[in-house]
JSON list of C-alpha atoms in Angstrom, two decimals:
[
{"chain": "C", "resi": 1, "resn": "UNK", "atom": "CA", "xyz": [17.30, -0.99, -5.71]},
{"chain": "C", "resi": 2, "resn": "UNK", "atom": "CA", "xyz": [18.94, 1.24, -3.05]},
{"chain": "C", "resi": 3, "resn": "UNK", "atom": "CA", "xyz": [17.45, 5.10, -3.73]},
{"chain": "C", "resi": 4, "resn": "UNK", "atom": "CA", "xyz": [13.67, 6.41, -3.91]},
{"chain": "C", "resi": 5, "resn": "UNK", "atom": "CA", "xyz": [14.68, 7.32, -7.35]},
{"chain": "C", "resi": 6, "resn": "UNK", "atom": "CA", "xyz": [15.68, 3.55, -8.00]},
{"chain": "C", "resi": 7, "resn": "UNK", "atom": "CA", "xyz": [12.43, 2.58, -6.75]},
{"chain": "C", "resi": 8, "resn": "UNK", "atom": "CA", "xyz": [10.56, 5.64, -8.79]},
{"chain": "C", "resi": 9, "resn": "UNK", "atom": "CA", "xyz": [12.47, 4.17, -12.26]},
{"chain": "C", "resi": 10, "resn": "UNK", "atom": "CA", "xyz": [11.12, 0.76, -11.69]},
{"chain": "C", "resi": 11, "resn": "UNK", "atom": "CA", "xyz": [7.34, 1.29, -11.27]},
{"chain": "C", "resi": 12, "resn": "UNK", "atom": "CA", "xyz": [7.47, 4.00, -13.85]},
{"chain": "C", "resi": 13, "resn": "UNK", "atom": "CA", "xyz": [8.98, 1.26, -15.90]},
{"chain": "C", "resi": 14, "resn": "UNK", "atom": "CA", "xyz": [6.44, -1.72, -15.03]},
{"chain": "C", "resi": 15, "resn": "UNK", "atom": "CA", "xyz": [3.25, 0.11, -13.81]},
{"chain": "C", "resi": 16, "resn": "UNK", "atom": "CA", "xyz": [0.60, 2.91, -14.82]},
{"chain": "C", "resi": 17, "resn": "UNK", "atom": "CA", "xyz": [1.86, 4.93, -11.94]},
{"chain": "C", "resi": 18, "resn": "UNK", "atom": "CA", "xyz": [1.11, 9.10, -11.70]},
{"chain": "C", "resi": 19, "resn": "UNK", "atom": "CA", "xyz": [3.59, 10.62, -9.47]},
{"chain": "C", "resi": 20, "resn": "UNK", "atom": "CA", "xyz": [1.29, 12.79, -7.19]},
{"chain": "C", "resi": 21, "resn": "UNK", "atom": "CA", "xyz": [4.87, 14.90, -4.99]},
{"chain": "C", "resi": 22, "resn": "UNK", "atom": "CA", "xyz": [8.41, 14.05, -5.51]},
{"chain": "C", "resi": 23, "resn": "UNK", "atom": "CA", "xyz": [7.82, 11.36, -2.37]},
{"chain": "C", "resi": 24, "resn": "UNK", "atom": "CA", "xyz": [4.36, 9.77, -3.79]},
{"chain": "C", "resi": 25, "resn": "UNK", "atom": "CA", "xyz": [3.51, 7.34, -6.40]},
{"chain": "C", "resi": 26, "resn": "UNK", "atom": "CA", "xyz": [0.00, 6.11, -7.03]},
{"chain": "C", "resi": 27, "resn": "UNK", "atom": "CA", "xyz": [-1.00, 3.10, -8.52]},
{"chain": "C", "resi": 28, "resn": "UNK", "atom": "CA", "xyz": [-4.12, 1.70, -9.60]},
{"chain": "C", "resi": 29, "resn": "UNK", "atom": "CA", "xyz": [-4.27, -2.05, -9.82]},
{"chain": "C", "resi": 30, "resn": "UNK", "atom": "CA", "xyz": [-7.36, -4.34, -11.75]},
{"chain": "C", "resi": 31, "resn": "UNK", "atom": "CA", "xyz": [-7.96, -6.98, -9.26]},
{"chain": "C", "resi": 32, "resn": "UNK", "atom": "CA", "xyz": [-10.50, -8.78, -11.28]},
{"chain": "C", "resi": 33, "resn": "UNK", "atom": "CA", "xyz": [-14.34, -9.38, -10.59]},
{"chain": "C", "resi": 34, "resn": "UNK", "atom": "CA", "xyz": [-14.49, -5.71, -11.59]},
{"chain": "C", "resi": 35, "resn": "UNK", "atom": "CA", "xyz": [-12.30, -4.47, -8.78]},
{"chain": "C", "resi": 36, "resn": "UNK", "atom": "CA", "xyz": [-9.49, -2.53, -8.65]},
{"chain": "C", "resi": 37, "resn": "UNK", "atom": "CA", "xyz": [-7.37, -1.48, -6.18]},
{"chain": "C", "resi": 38, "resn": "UNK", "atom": "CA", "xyz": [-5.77, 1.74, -5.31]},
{"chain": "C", "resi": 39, "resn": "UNK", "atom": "CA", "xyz": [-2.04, 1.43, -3.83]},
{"chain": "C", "resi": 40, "resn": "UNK", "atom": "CA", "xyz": [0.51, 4.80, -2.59]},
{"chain": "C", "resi": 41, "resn": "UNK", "atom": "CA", "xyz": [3.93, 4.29, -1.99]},
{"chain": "C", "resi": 42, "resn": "UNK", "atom": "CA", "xyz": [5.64, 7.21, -0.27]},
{"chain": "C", "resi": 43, "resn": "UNK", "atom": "CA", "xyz": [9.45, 7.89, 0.61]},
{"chain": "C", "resi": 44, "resn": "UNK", "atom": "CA", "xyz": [9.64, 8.72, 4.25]},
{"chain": "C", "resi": 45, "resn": "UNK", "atom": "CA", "xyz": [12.77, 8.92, 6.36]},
{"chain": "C", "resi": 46, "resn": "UNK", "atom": "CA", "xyz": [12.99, 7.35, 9.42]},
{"chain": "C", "resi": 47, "resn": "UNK", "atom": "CA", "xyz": [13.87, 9.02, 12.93]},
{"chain": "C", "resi": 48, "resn": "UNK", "atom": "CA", "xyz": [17.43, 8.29, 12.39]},
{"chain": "C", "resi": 49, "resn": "UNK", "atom": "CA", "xyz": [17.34, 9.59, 8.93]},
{"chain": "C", "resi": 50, "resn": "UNK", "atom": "CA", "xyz": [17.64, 6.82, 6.60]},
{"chain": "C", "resi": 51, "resn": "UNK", "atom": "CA", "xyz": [15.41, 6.48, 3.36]},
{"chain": "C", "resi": 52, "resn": "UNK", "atom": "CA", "xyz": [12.48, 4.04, 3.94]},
{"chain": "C", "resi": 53, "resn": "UNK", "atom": "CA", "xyz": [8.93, 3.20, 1.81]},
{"chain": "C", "resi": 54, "resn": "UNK", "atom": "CA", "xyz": [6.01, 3.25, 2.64]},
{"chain": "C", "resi": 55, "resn": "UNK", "atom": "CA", "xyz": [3.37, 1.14, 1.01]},
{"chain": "C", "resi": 56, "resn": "UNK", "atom": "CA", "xyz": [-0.40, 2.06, 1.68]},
{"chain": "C", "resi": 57, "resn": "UNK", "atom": "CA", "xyz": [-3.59, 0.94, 0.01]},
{"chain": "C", "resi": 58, "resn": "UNK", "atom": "CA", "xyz": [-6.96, 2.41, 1.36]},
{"chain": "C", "resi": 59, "resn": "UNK", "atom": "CA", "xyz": [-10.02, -0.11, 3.18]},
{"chain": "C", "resi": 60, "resn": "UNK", "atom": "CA", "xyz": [-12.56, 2.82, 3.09]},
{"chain": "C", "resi": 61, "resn": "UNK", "atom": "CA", "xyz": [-13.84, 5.76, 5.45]},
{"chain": "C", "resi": 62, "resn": "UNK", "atom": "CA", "xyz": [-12.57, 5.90, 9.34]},
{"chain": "C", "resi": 63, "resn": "UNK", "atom": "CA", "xyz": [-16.43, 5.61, 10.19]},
{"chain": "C", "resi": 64, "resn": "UNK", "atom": "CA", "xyz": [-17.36, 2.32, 8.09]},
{"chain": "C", "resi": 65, "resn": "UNK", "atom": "CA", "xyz": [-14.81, 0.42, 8.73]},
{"chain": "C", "resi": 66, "resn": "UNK", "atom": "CA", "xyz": [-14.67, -2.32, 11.64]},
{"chain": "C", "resi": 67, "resn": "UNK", "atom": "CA", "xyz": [-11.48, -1.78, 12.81]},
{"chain": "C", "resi": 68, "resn": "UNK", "atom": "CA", "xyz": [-11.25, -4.76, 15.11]},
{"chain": "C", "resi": 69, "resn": "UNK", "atom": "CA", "xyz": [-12.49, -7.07, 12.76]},
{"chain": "C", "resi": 70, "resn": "UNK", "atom": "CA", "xyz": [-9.89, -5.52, 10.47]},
{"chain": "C", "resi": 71, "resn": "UNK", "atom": "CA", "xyz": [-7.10, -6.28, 12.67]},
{"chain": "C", "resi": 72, "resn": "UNK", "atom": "CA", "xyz": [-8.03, -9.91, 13.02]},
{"chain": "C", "resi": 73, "resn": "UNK", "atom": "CA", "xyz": [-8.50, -10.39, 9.60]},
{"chain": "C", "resi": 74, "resn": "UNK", "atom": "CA", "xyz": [-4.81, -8.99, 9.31]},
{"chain": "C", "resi": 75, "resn": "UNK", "atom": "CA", "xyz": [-3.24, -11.42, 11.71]},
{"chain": "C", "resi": 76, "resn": "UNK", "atom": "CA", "xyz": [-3.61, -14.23, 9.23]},
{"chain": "C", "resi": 77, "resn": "UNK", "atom": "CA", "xyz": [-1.79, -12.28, 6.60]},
{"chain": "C", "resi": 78, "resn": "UNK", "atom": "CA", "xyz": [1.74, -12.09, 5.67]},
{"chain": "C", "resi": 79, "resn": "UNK", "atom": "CA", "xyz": [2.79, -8.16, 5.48]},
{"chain": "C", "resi": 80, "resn": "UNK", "atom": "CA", "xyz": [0.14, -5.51, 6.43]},
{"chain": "C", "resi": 81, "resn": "UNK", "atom": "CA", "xyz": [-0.90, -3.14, 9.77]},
{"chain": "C", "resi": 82, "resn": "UNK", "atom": "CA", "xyz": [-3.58, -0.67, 9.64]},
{"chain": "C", "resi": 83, "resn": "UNK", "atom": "CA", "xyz": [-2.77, 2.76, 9.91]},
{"chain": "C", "resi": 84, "resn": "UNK", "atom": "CA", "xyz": [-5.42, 6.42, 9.35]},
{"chain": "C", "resi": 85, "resn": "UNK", "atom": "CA", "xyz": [-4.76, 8.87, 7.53]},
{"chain": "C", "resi": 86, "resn": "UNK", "atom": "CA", "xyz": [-7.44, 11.49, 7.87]},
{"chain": "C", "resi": 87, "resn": "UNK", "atom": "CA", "xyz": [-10.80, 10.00, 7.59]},
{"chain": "C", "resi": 88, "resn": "UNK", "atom": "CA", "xyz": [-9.17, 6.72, 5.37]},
{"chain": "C", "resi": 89, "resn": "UNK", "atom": "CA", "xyz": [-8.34, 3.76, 7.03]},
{"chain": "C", "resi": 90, "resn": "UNK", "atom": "CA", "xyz": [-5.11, 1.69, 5.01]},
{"chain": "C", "resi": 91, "resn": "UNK", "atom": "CA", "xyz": [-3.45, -0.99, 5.20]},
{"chain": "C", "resi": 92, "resn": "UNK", "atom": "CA", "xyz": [0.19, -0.52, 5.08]},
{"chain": "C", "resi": 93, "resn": "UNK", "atom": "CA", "xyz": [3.52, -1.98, 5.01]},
{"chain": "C", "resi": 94, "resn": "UNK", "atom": "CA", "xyz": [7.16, -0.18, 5.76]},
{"chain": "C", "resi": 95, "resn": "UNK", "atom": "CA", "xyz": [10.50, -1.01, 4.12]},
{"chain": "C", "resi": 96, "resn": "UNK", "atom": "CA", "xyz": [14.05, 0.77, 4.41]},
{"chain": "C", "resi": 97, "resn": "UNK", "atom": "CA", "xyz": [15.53, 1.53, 0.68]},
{"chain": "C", "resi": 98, "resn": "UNK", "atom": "CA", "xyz": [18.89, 0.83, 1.83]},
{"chain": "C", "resi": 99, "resn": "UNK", "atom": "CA", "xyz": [18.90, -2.96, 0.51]},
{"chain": "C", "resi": 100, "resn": "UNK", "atom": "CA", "xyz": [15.58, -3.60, -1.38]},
{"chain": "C", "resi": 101, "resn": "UNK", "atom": "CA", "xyz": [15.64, -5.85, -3.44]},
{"chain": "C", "resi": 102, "resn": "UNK", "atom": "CA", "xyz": [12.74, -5.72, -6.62]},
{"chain": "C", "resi": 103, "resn": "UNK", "atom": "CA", "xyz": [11.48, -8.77, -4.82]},
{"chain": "C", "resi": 104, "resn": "UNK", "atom": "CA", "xyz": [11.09, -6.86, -1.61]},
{"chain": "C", "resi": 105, "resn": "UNK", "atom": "CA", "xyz": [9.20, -4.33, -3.38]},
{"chain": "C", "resi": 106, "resn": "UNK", "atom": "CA", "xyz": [6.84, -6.02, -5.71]},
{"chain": "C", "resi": 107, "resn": "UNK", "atom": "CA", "xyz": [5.96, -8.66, -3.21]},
{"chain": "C", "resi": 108, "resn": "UNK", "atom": "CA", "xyz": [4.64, -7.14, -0.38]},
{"chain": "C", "resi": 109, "resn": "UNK", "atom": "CA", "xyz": [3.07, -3.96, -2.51]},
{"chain": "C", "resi": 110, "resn": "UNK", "atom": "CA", "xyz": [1.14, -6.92, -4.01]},
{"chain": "C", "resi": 111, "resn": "UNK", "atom": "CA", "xyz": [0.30, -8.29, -0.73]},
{"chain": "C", "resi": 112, "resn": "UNK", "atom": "CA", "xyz": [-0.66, -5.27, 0.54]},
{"chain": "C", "resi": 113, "resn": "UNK", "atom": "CA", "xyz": [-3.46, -4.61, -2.47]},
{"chain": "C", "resi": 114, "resn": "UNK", "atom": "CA", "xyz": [-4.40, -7.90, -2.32]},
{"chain": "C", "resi": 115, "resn": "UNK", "atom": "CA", "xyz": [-5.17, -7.68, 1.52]},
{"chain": "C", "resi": 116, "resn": "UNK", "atom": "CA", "xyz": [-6.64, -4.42, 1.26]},
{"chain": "C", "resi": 117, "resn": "UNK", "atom": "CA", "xyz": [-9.39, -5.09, -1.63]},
{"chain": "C", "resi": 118, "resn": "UNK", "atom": "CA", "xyz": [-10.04, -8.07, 0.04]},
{"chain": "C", "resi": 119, "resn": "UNK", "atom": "CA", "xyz": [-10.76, -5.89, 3.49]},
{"chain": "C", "resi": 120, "resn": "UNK", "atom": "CA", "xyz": [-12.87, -3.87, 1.60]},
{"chain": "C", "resi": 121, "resn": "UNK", "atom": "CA", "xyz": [-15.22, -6.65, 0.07]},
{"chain": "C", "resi": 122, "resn": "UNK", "atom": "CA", "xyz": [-15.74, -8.80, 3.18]},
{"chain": "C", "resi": 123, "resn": "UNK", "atom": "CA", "xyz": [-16.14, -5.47, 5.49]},
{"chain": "C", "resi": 124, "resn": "UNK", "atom": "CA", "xyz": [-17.61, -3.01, 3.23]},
{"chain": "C", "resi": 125, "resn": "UNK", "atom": "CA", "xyz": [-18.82, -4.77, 0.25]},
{"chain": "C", "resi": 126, "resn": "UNK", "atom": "CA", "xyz": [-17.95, -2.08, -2.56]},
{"chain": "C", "resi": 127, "resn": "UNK", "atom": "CA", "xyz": [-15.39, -1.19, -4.31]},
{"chain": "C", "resi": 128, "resn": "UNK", "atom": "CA", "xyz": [-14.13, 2.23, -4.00]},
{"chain": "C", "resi": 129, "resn": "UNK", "atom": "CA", "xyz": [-10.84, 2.18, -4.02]}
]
């Protein structure tokens, strides 16, 4: 995969995805245990111009969440940072389009709602995203 629209063909192929703007997909993932998990990917472009995605999946409210304990909790992981938008705290992951590979995609969006229900458990202990 090389373009947004690449990107936007295969999760409309694999995945329940709505597109919510020409730039945003949303996906909602069953986790199991009665979870699921919300996850956004977004096209951005970076300073210099060149296509890059985004990968967020939401924690909970700005206000609930420990964001320290967060952080640590994130250090042991893989791909993720934590990044607000509004009053929602996410955990995120960046990639440029340029040269992603399907395993460069799937893998880390994974990773990333993986990480983020488990934030929201251990921290929050509902399920609301």
């Amino acid at each position: 995969m090389t373009t947004w629209n690449d990107v936007k063909r295969y999760i409309h192929s694999n995945y329940k995805a709505e597109d919510l703007t020409d730039d945003a997909i949303k996906l909602l993932f069953d986790t199991g245990r009665l979870r699921s998990q919300l996850v956004f990917l977004v096209h951005i472009e970076s300073e210099s111009g060149e296509s890059w995605l985004q990968v967020h999946s939401p924690i909970g409210d700005r206000g609930e969440v420990n964001l320290e304990r967060a952080a640590e909790i994130l250090s042991t992981k893989v791909a993720g940072g934590l990044m607000i938008i509004g009053d929602k705290v996410l955990v995120t992951n960046s990639s440029p389009l340029s040269n992603l590979d399907t395993n460069e995609l799937v893998d880390p969006m994974l990773s990333i709602l993986r990480t983020a229900d488990e934030l929201e458990d251990t921290l929050l202990g509902v399920d609301r995203h």
